[in-house]
Amino acid sequence: APVEIQIDPKRVISEVDPRIYSGFTEHMGRCIYGGLYDPGSPLADPQTGFRKDVLEVIRSLRVPIVRYPGGNFVSSYRWQDGVGPRELRPRRPELAWLGEESNHFGTDEFMLWCKEAGAEPYICLNMGTGTLEDALGWVEYCNGTSNTYWANQRRKNGHPEPYKVKYWSLGNEGALPHLPSPWQVGQMTASDYAKTAFQWAKALKLLDPTIELVSCGEGGYTAWDGEVLNKLAPMIKYHSLHQYTTSTGDHMVNVTGPAGAEKGIEITKSLIDLARIQNSVEEEITICFDEWNVWDPQRAIGSEGAEEHYDLSDALAVACWLNVFIRKADVVKIACIAQSVNVISPLMTSPTGLYKQTTFHPLYLFANHMRGLSLSLSLHGSPTYNGRTRPAWIQHVCPPAMLDASAVLSEDGKEVRLALVNRDPEEGQEVVCRFAGVQVREEARVYEVWSSEGLGVRNDFGQEKVGVTQRTERVREGRLTVKKHSFTLVCFTLA
Ligand code: AHR
């Protein structure tokens, strides 16, 4: 039986914030060194050392913000080591990934890279080994306009103008109580974290009242999130969430994982409301989902710093993630795919070139087409999936439908765009779209990510087997069929 999707372009959830298509670059594996920064490479700009091919792909994704420098890395990072003449920068042991940090790429290089990428910088502060004084120095170095030490150091290093970094997060993943590895350097309990972060926030805002602070969250549904929000609500503009979904070799586990993130977002929305009520906070607080992706640590073992090799199933999981952010556009205002280059990334480099992983393609389609107003839609007749999920509670608390959908009214108001993931590995699905109060033309533009080679197909250097196909299709009476295990983006023109 067909699945019926009802769309009313007047039922707007919220504007899609373009910042949901943001990125994340960490000093981890080959994300920075050998990824976006590769001095001496024939593919790099001889002046900056930035890989030109990488920048071109990042620009094609229209990435508005990039988070830096970690992640776990930041919790033992001295930002002061990464500024000033390169030959004087110390080489340090690195405690998150147990490597060595040359400090050849630091704050000034990142600022320039962001400028070239057309993105705004977002800095995560070191609340592990770092002190409040270090954090104040970093903000002053980036944003200071007075005749003070760190602002003058920036000028001395060749950067007279302040960088005006708006986004700062108060540490990274303080503690993850549901996971056995307390890997974060400087791990804290929620109450210790909240107490410290409150004092940091106060001082940082005294130094620069224009900055927007992000509290360090967890999955969105834990005691950590509740406690941190409750204490920090008067100080923050965003609460961060981190979640990675994983396939464990099972396609349905892979593509249903983002339903857990959606539940985390819903719960966080309520926790934010509660914290605002209890603290009489008038200003809006929203979610910055600053680490999300598909990541199967078992599968990535052996690679240098979690280099995933994604397949078609992962691409569909990424599309499901992005559907979540569109549906939750009222509260998710920033989301950063982790990460942007080589490390669990849609983009892979080698010394001689790059390739786009399967997961690149849904991200590209969303970033370029799913903008405008997020529309509420109702979906009837899609069977619910009740099998194994990860986390296991998804199948009991929020079992997802086989067909996953989100919709937008385009920025120019001329098109309704419908993003459809058919999670079903075996069967195609007939869909009937019904539009309330508007007529659409029969001819629709359709983009599809799919492969006849099945769910395990991957891309590689010189072998981009999974890409996007585009066609014009006559959609009579709103009826179309989406293929098994596919992602389809349908653009209807309003008549
Ligand atoms: O993105 C990789 C790592 O995952 C980050 O460093 C950390 O914050 C998270 O656990």
Short mmCIF file of C-alpha atoms in Angstrom, two decimals, residues 8-481:
data_model
loop_
_atom_site.label_atom_id
_atom_site.label_comp_id
_atom_site.label_asym_id
_atom_site.label_seq_id
_atom_site.Cartn_x
_atom_site.Cartn_y
_atom_site.Cartn_z
CA ASP A 8 0.78 22.06 4.04
CA PRO A 9 3.24 24.84 3.13
CA LYS A 10 1.56 27.07 5.70
CA ARG A 11 2.38 24.73 8.57
CA VAL A 12 5.90 25.97 9.20
CA ILE A 13 8.01 24.46 12.00
CA SER A 14 10.74 27.10 11.76
CA GLU A 15 13.29 28.50 9.40
CA VAL A 16 16.02 25.96 8.63
CA ASP A 17 19.09 27.51 10.19
CA PRO A 18 21.91 27.15 7.60
CA ARG A 19 24.27 26.59 10.54
CA ILE A 20 23.00 22.98 10.76
CA TYR A 21 25.38 22.32 7.86
CA SER A 22 28.47 23.20 9.89
CA GLY A 23 31.72 21.25 10.20
CA PHE A 24 34.34 20.22 12.71
CA THR A 25 38.12 19.99 12.33
CA GLU A 26 40.11 18.41 15.14
CA HIS A 27 43.81 17.80 15.58
CA MET A 28 43.18 14.10 15.20
CA GLY A 29 44.67 11.65 12.72
CA ARG A 30 44.84 13.22 9.25
CA CYS A 31 42.08 15.79 9.65
CA ILE A 32 44.42 18.80 9.87
CA TYR A 33 47.88 17.50 8.95
CA GLY A 34 47.76 15.71 5.61
CA GLY A 35 44.10 16.67 5.29
CA LEU A 36 43.24 20.33 5.04
CA TYR A 37 46.86 21.42 5.69
CA ASP A 38 49.64 19.83 3.68
CA PRO A 39 52.52 22.23 3.08
CA GLY A 40 54.81 21.08 0.32
CA SER A 41 52.05 19.14 -1.42
CA PRO A 42 51.61 20.06 -5.10
CA LEU A 43 47.88 20.26 -4.29
CA ALA A 44 48.42 22.88 -1.59
CA ASP A 45 48.66 26.63 -1.88
CA PRO A 46 52.41 27.35 -1.61
CA GLN A 47 51.78 30.36 0.65
CA THR A 48 49.37 28.87 3.16
CA GLY A 49 49.88 25.12 2.86
CA PHE A 50 46.08 24.67 2.59
CA ARG A 51 44.95 21.94 0.25
CA LYS A 52 43.12 23.73 -2.56
CA ASP A 53 41.12 20.65 -3.57
CA VAL A 54 39.85 20.24 0.00
CA LEU A 55 38.82 23.89 0.23
CA GLU A 56 36.93 23.61 -3.04
CA VAL A 57 34.88 20.66 -1.77
CA ILE A 58 34.25 22.34 1.60
CA ARG A 59 33.00 25.44 -0.23
CA SER A 60 30.65 23.29 -2.32
CA LEU A 61 29.04 22.15 0.97
CA ARG A 62 28.44 25.81 1.94
CA VAL A 63 29.75 25.17 5.46
CA PRO A 64 28.78 28.15 7.64
CA ILE A 65 30.72 27.38 10.86
CA VAL A 66 33.67 25.13 11.65
CA ARG A 67 34.39 23.92 15.19
CA TYR A 68 38.05 23.64 16.26
CA PRO A 69 40.53 22.36 17.61
CA GLY A 70 38.74 19.39 19.28
CA GLY A 71 37.11 17.29 20.54
CA ASN A 72 39.11 15.35 23.04
CA PHE A 73 42.28 16.97 21.68
CA VAL A 74 41.43 20.32 23.19
CA SER A 75 41.44 19.02 26.74
CA SER A 76 45.25 19.00 26.86
CA TYR A 77 45.92 21.70 24.26
CA ARG A 78 47.90 24.87 24.97
CA TRP A 79 46.69 27.30 22.32
CA GLN A 80 49.67 29.56 23.10
CA ASP A 81 51.96 26.89 21.58
CA GLY A 82 50.26 27.29 18.21
CA VAL A 83 50.79 31.01 17.60
CA GLY A 84 53.83 33.06 16.65
CA PRO A 85 56.81 32.11 14.48
CA ARG A 86 56.54 28.45 13.44
CA GLU A 87 60.15 27.63 14.16
CA LEU A 88 59.65 28.62 17.80
CA ARG A 89 56.50 26.59 18.36
CA PRO A 90 57.10 23.68 20.75
CA ARG A 91 56.40 20.09 19.82
CA ARG A 92 54.28 18.49 22.55
CA PRO A 93 52.95 15.10 23.56
CA GLU A 94 49.27 14.89 22.76
CA LEU A 95 47.11 13.06 25.30
CA ALA A 96 43.79 12.47 23.55
CA TRP A 97 45.05 10.37 20.67
CA LEU A 98 48.53 9.72 22.11
CA GLY A 99 50.42 11.36 19.30
CA GLU A 100 52.73 14.34 18.95
CA GLU A 101 51.58 17.82 18.15
CA SER A 102 53.92 19.94 16.02
CA ASN A 103 51.81 23.06 16.54
CA HIS A 104 52.53 24.08 12.95
CA PHE A 105 48.83 24.68 12.48
CA GLY A 106 47.27 26.85 15.18
CA THR A 107 44.77 29.61 15.78
CA ASP A 108 45.94 32.06 13.09
CA GLU A 109 46.13 29.32 10.46
CA PHE A 110 42.65 28.14 11.40
CA MET A 111 41.25 31.67 11.13
CA LEU A 112 42.73 32.07 7.66
CA TRP A 113 41.48 28.64 6.60
CA CYS A 114 37.96 29.53 7.76
CA LYS A 115 38.11 32.76 5.78
CA GLU A 116 39.10 30.84 2.66
CA ALA A 117 36.39 28.25 3.29
CA GLY A 118 33.78 31.01 3.74
CA ALA A 119 33.04 29.76 7.26
CA GLU A 120 32.89 31.31 10.72
CA PRO A 121 35.21 29.90 13.40
CA TYR A 122 33.86 28.18 16.52
CA ILE A 123 36.41 27.50 19.27
CA CYS A 124 36.14 24.87 21.95
CA LEU A 125 37.95 25.84 25.16
CA ASN A 126 40.28 23.57 27.12
CA MET A 127 38.59 22.76 30.42
CA GLY A 128 40.88 19.77 31.00
CA THR A 129 44.42 21.00 31.59
CA GLY A 130 43.54 24.60 30.69
CA THR A 131 42.85 27.37 33.17
CA LEU A 132 40.39 30.23 33.04
CA GLU A 133 43.36 32.50 32.51
CA ASP A 134 44.32 30.51 29.37
CA ALA A 135 40.74 30.77 28.13
CA LEU A 136 40.62 34.52 28.73
CA GLY A 137 43.92 34.86 26.90
CA TRP A 138 42.55 32.96 23.90
CA VAL A 139 39.44 35.15 23.69
CA GLU A 140 41.61 38.24 24.05
CA TYR A 141 44.01 36.99 21.36
CA CYS A 142 41.14 36.41 18.93
CA ASN A 143 38.82 39.28 19.74
CA GLY A 144 40.76 41.90 21.71
CA THR A 145 40.73 45.46 20.40
CA SER A 146 42.54 47.21 23.28
CA ASN A 147 46.18 47.87 23.97
CA THR A 148 46.57 44.65 25.97
CA TYR A 149 49.10 41.82 25.92
CA TRP A 150 47.36 39.07 23.92
CA ALA A 151 45.66 41.46 21.50
CA ASN A 152 49.09 42.96 20.88
CA GLN A 153 50.61 39.51 20.39
CA ARG A 154 48.04 38.87 17.65
CA ARG A 155 48.99 42.19 16.02
CA LYS A 156 52.67 41.31 16.36
CA ASN A 157 51.95 37.99 14.63
CA GLY A 158 50.65 39.91 11.62
CA HIS A 159 46.91 40.12 12.33
CA PRO A 160 45.95 43.70 13.16
CA GLU A 161 42.21 43.13 13.00
CA PRO A 162 40.35 41.10 15.64
CA TYR A 163 38.89 37.83 14.38
CA LYS A 164 35.58 38.49 16.15
CA VAL A 165 35.08 34.82 17.05
CA LYS A 166 31.48 34.62 18.21
CA TYR A 167 31.09 30.95 19.18
CA TRP A 168 32.97 29.50 22.17
CA SER A 169 32.21 26.28 23.93
CA LEU A 170 32.89 25.63 27.57
CA GLY A 171 34.93 22.45 27.25
CA ASN A 172 34.35 19.16 25.49
CA GLU A 173 32.48 16.12 26.75
CA GLY A 174 33.14 16.60 30.48
CA ALA A 175 32.10 13.07 31.35
CA LEU A 176 30.14 10.36 29.69
CA PRO A 177 28.79 8.34 32.61
CA HIS A 178 27.12 5.69 30.44
CA LEU A 179 30.42 4.80 28.76
CA PRO A 180 33.15 2.89 30.57
CA SER A 181 36.14 4.95 29.36
CA PRO A 182 36.71 8.17 31.23
CA TRP A 183 39.01 9.31 28.42
CA GLN A 184 38.51 13.02 28.71
CA VAL A 185 41.51 14.69 30.31
CA GLY A 186 40.10 16.63 33.25
CA GLN A 187 36.87 14.60 33.39
CA MET A 188 34.41 16.07 35.89
CA THR A 189 31.10 15.30 37.49
CA ALA A 190 28.15 17.29 36.16
CA SER A 191 27.96 19.44 39.26
CA ASP A 192 31.71 20.20 39.28
CA TYR A 193 31.58 21.00 35.58
CA ALA A 194 28.57 23.29 35.94
CA LYS A 195 30.10 25.12 38.88
CA THR A 196 33.39 25.72 37.06
CA ALA A 197 31.79 26.54 33.71
CA PHE A 198 29.52 29.11 35.38
CA GLN A 199 32.54 31.02 36.69
CA TRP A 200 34.34 30.75 33.35
CA ALA A 201 31.26 32.03 31.53
CA LYS A 202 30.97 35.01 33.84
CA ALA A 203 34.60 36.05 33.30
CA LEU A 204 34.61 35.38 29.56
CA LYS A 205 31.53 37.54 29.10
CA LEU A 206 33.08 40.32 31.17
CA LEU A 207 35.99 40.29 28.74
CA ASP A 208 33.82 40.10 25.61
CA PRO A 209 30.06 40.46 26.06
CA THR A 210 29.45 39.75 22.35
CA ILE A 211 30.50 36.09 22.50
CA GLU A 212 27.94 33.27 22.47
CA LEU A 213 28.66 30.41 24.84
CA VAL A 214 27.89 26.74 24.39
CA SER A 215 27.55 24.44 27.39
CA CYS A 216 28.97 20.99 27.22
CA GLY A 217 26.18 18.46 26.93
CA GLU A 218 25.85 14.75 26.45
CA GLY A 219 23.32 12.71 24.46
CA GLY A 220 20.41 14.99 25.40
CA TYR A 221 18.60 12.52 27.64
CA THR A 222 20.91 12.12 30.61
CA ALA A 223 21.15 13.50 34.13
CA TRP A 224 24.27 15.36 32.95
CA ASP A 225 22.23 17.38 30.44
CA GLY A 226 19.56 18.24 33.02
CA GLU A 227 21.98 19.34 35.72
CA VAL A 228 24.26 21.32 33.42
CA LEU A 229 21.36 23.12 31.78
CA ASN A 230 19.79 23.96 35.07
CA LYS A 231 22.94 25.59 36.40
CA LEU A 232 24.21 27.23 33.20
CA ALA A 233 20.95 28.47 31.63
CA PRO A 234 21.56 32.11 32.63
CA MET A 235 24.97 32.06 30.91
CA ILE A 236 24.60 30.18 27.65
CA LYS A 237 23.02 30.57 24.24
CA TYR A 238 23.39 26.94 23.16
CA HIS A 239 23.59 23.53 24.79
CA SER A 240 25.74 21.08 22.85
CA LEU A 241 24.84 17.47 22.13
CA HIS A 242 27.13 14.74 20.85
CA GLN A 243 25.96 11.44 19.41
CA TYR A 244 27.41 8.96 16.97
CA THR A 245 25.26 6.23 15.52
CA THR A 246 26.74 2.96 14.48
CA SER A 247 25.83 0.10 12.21
CA THR A 248 27.55 -2.80 13.99
CA GLY A 249 27.19 -4.43 10.57
CA ASP A 250 23.39 -4.29 10.64
CA HIS A 251 21.75 -1.93 8.15
CA MET A 252 18.53 -1.40 10.11
CA VAL A 253 20.49 -0.62 13.29
CA ASN A 254 22.44 1.90 11.23
CA VAL A 255 19.50 3.77 9.72
CA THR A 256 17.33 3.78 12.84
CA GLY A 257 20.08 5.18 15.12
CA PRO A 258 19.24 8.83 14.33
CA ALA A 259 15.80 8.27 15.91
CA GLY A 260 17.67 8.16 19.24
CA ALA A 261 19.20 11.56 18.47
CA GLU A 262 15.73 12.91 17.67
CA LYS A 263 14.48 11.72 21.05
CA GLY A 264 17.53 13.33 22.69
CA ILE A 265 16.66 16.63 20.99
CA GLU A 266 13.03 16.44 22.14
CA ILE A 267 14.06 15.74 25.72
CA THR A 268 16.68 18.51 25.63
CA LYS A 269 14.06 20.95 24.39
CA SER A 270 12.05 20.21 27.53
CA LEU A 271 15.14 20.37 29.75
CA ILE A 272 15.91 23.78 28.27
CA ASP A 273 12.35 24.97 28.93
CA LEU A 274 12.56 23.68 32.50
CA ALA A 275 15.93 25.33 33.10
CA ARG A 276 14.63 28.62 31.70
CA ILE A 277 11.54 28.45 33.92
CA GLN A 278 13.56 27.63 37.02
CA ASN A 279 16.13 30.35 36.33
CA SER A 280 13.72 32.98 34.92
CA VAL A 281 15.75 33.16 31.70
CA GLU A 282 14.04 35.24 29.02
CA GLU A 283 16.61 34.68 26.27
CA GLU A 284 16.23 31.74 23.93
CA ILE A 285 18.53 28.73 24.40
CA THR A 286 18.85 26.31 21.49
CA ILE A 287 20.80 23.17 20.62
CA CYS A 288 24.22 23.10 19.03
CA PHE A 289 24.60 19.45 17.95
CA ASP A 290 28.32 19.92 17.57
CA GLU A 291 29.32 16.31 16.99
CA TRP A 292 27.18 13.95 14.96
CA ASN A 293 27.81 11.25 12.41
CA VAL A 294 27.92 7.53 11.76
CA TRP A 295 30.95 6.01 13.46
CA ASP A 296 31.62 2.36 14.06
CA PRO A 297 34.79 2.40 16.22
CA GLN A 298 35.29 -1.35 15.69
CA ARG A 299 35.26 -0.91 11.94
CA ALA A 300 37.59 2.11 12.10
CA ILE A 301 40.18 0.31 14.24
CA GLY A 302 43.57 0.04 12.59
CA SER A 303 43.17 3.22 10.61
CA GLU A 304 45.18 6.27 11.52
CA GLY A 305 42.74 8.23 13.71
CA ALA A 306 39.33 6.76 12.91
CA GLU A 307 39.31 6.79 9.13
CA GLU A 308 35.95 5.29 8.29
CA HIS A 309 35.25 3.85 4.87
CA TYR A 310 31.54 4.45 4.48
CA ASP A 311 29.07 2.40 2.47
CA LEU A 312 25.61 3.08 1.05
CA SER A 313 23.90 2.11 4.31
CA ASP A 314 25.95 4.82 6.06
CA ALA A 315 24.91 7.36 3.44
CA LEU A 316 21.26 6.57 4.20
CA ALA A 317 21.95 6.91 7.93
CA VAL A 318 23.46 10.36 7.29
CA ALA A 319 20.33 11.31 5.33
CA CYS A 320 18.20 10.17 8.30
CA TRP A 321 20.35 12.35 10.61
CA LEU A 322 19.76 15.36 8.37
CA ASN A 323 16.02 14.67 8.24
CA VAL A 324 16.09 14.85 12.05
CA PHE A 325 17.73 18.30 11.98
CA ILE A 326 15.16 19.59 9.46
CA ARG A 327 12.24 18.25 11.53
CA LYS A 328 13.73 19.78 14.68
CA ALA A 329 14.57 23.12 13.05
CA ASP A 330 12.77 24.94 15.86
CA VAL A 331 15.45 23.97 18.39
CA VAL A 332 18.52 22.71 16.53
CA LYS A 333 20.21 25.85 15.26
CA ILE A 334 23.77 24.57 14.80
CA ALA A 335 25.00 21.09 13.91
CA CYS A 336 28.57 20.12 13.04
CA ILE A 337 29.28 16.90 11.23
CA ALA A 338 32.23 15.21 12.92
CA GLN A 339 34.53 15.53 11.19
CA SER A 340 35.21 17.52 8.02
CA VAL A 341 38.30 15.82 6.52
CA ASN A 342 39.63 12.22 6.67
CA VAL A 343 38.61 11.44 10.27
CA ILE A 344 35.09 9.90 10.23
CA SER A 345 34.57 12.21 7.30
CA PRO A 346 32.65 12.40 4.03
CA LEU A 347 35.87 13.56 2.36
CA MET A 348 39.10 11.53 2.07
CA THR A 349 42.48 12.73 0.87
CA SER A 350 45.72 11.12 -0.24
CA PRO A 351 48.95 12.89 -1.17
CA THR A 352 47.74 12.88 -4.77
CA GLY A 353 44.03 13.55 -4.64
CA LEU A 354 40.73 13.11 -2.84
CA TYR A 355 37.47 11.26 -3.10
CA LYS A 356 33.96 11.83 -1.82
CA GLN A 357 32.61 9.06 0.35
CA THR A 358 29.05 7.76 -0.04
CA THR A 359 28.02 9.95 2.90
CA PHE A 360 29.13 13.10 1.08
CA HIS A 361 26.22 12.95 -1.34
CA PRO A 362 23.22 13.26 0.99
CA LEU A 363 25.11 15.96 2.90
CA TYR A 364 25.71 17.86 -0.34
CA LEU A 365 22.05 17.58 -1.38
CA PHE A 366 20.75 18.74 1.99
CA ALA A 367 23.27 21.59 2.31
CA ASN A 368 22.39 22.90 -1.12
CA HIS A 369 18.65 22.21 -1.34
CA MET A 370 17.12 21.71 2.11
CA ARG A 371 17.10 25.36 3.10
CA GLY A 372 14.21 27.75 3.66
CA LEU A 373 11.33 26.87 5.96
CA SER A 374 10.99 23.49 7.61
CA LEU A 375 7.44 22.20 7.05
CA SER A 376 5.42 20.00 9.30
CA LEU A 377 4.28 16.89 7.44
CA SER A 378 2.14 13.92 8.33
CA LEU A 379 3.04 10.50 7.13
CA HIS A 380 0.54 7.62 7.10
CA GLY A 381 0.84 3.98 6.19
CA SER A 382 4.56 3.37 6.57
CA PRO A 383 5.19 0.23 8.62
CA THR A 384 7.01 0.77 11.90
CA TYR A 385 10.35 -0.95 12.42
CA ASN A 386 10.36 -3.01 15.61
CA GLY A 387 13.62 -4.94 15.32
CA ARG A 388 17.03 -4.48 16.92
CA THR A 389 18.20 -0.91 17.46
CA ARG A 390 21.13 0.84 19.08
CA PRO A 391 20.57 2.09 21.70
CA ALA A 392 18.08 -0.72 22.38
CA TRP A 393 15.48 1.66 23.81
CA ILE A 394 14.76 3.17 20.38
CA GLN A 395 12.66 0.14 19.43
CA HIS A 396 10.47 0.56 22.54
CA VAL A 397 10.41 4.32 23.09
CA CYS A 398 10.40 5.76 19.56
CA PRO A 399 10.24 3.00 16.94
CA PRO A 400 10.75 4.73 13.61
CA ALA A 401 8.78 4.32 10.37
CA MET A 402 10.41 2.50 7.45
CA LEU A 403 10.08 5.66 5.36
CA ASP A 404 11.77 8.69 6.86
CA ALA A 405 10.82 12.14 5.57
CA SER A 406 11.31 15.87 6.00
CA ALA A 407 10.16 18.82 3.91
CA VAL A 408 11.01 22.45 3.27
CA LEU A 409 9.58 25.40 1.41
CA SER A 410 12.58 26.71 -0.55
CA GLU A 411 14.13 30.09 0.30
CA ASP A 412 12.53 31.72 -2.77
CA GLY A 413 9.13 30.23 -1.83
CA LYS A 414 8.80 28.55 -5.24
CA GLU A 415 9.40 24.90 -4.41
CA VAL A 416 8.38 22.33 -1.85
CA ARG A 417 11.27 19.89 -1.39
CA LEU A 418 10.75 16.50 0.12
CA ALA A 419 13.64 14.39 1.46
CA LEU A 420 12.76 10.67 1.59
CA VAL A 421 14.86 7.83 2.95
CA ASN A 422 13.48 4.39 2.25
CA ARG A 423 15.21 2.40 4.98
CA ASP A 424 13.77 -0.85 3.68
CA PRO A 425 16.61 -3.04 2.37
CA GLU A 426 14.28 -5.26 0.34
CA GLU A 427 11.31 -3.31 -1.05
CA GLY A 428 10.67 -0.11 -2.95
CA GLN A 429 7.86 2.08 -1.66
CA GLU A 430 5.03 3.84 -3.43
CA VAL A 431 4.38 7.32 -2.02
CA VAL A 432 1.40 9.64 -2.53
CA CYS A 433 2.03 13.31 -1.77
CA ARG A 434 -0.96 15.49 -0.95
CA PHE A 435 -0.54 19.24 -0.78
CA ALA A 436 -2.92 21.38 1.23
CA GLY A 437 -3.93 24.76 -0.18
CA VAL A 438 -1.48 24.74 -3.11
CA GLN A 439 -1.12 23.12 -6.52
CA VAL A 440 2.18 21.71 -7.71
CA ARG A 441 3.35 21.09 -11.25
CA GLU A 442 3.50 17.50 -12.43
CA GLU A 443 7.11 17.76 -13.51
CA ALA A 444 9.36 17.39 -10.48
CA ARG A 445 13.14 17.48 -10.21
CA VAL A 446 14.38 14.33 -8.54
CA TYR A 447 17.83 13.63 -7.04
CA GLU A 448 18.65 10.12 -5.96
CA VAL A 449 21.42 8.41 -3.99
CA TRP A 450 21.26 4.69 -4.62
CA SER A 451 23.22 1.82 -6.07
CA SER A 452 22.26 -1.42 -7.76
CA GLU A 453 25.34 -2.94 -6.09
CA GLY A 454 23.58 -3.05 -2.72
CA LEU A 455 24.06 -1.56 0.69
CA GLY A 456 27.71 -2.53 1.13
CA VAL A 457 28.98 -0.53 -1.86
CA ARG A 458 31.70 2.03 -1.10
CA ASN A 459 33.55 4.75 -2.95
CA ASP A 460 37.31 4.96 -3.17
CA PHE A 461 40.07 6.87 -4.94
CA GLY A 462 39.18 6.80 -8.64
CA GLN A 463 36.05 4.75 -7.93
CA GLU A 464 33.06 6.89 -7.06
CA LYS A 465 30.42 4.22 -7.40
CA VAL A 466 27.82 6.04 -5.31
CA GLY A 467 26.90 9.54 -6.39
CA VAL A 468 23.81 11.56 -7.17
CA THR A 469 21.63 10.94 -10.19
CA GLN A 470 19.29 13.69 -11.29
CA ARG A 471 16.17 13.45 -13.45
CA THR A 472 12.92 15.17 -14.24
CA GLU A 473 9.93 13.02 -13.43
CA ARG A 474 6.21 13.34 -14.11
CA VAL A 475 4.62 12.92 -10.69
CA ARG A 476 0.94 12.36 -11.57
CA GLU A 477 -1.47 13.01 -8.69
CA GLY A 478 1.50 13.19 -6.33
CA ARG A 479 2.38 9.51 -6.89
CA LEU A 480 5.97 8.35 -7.09
CA THR A 481 7.96 5.28 -6.14
#
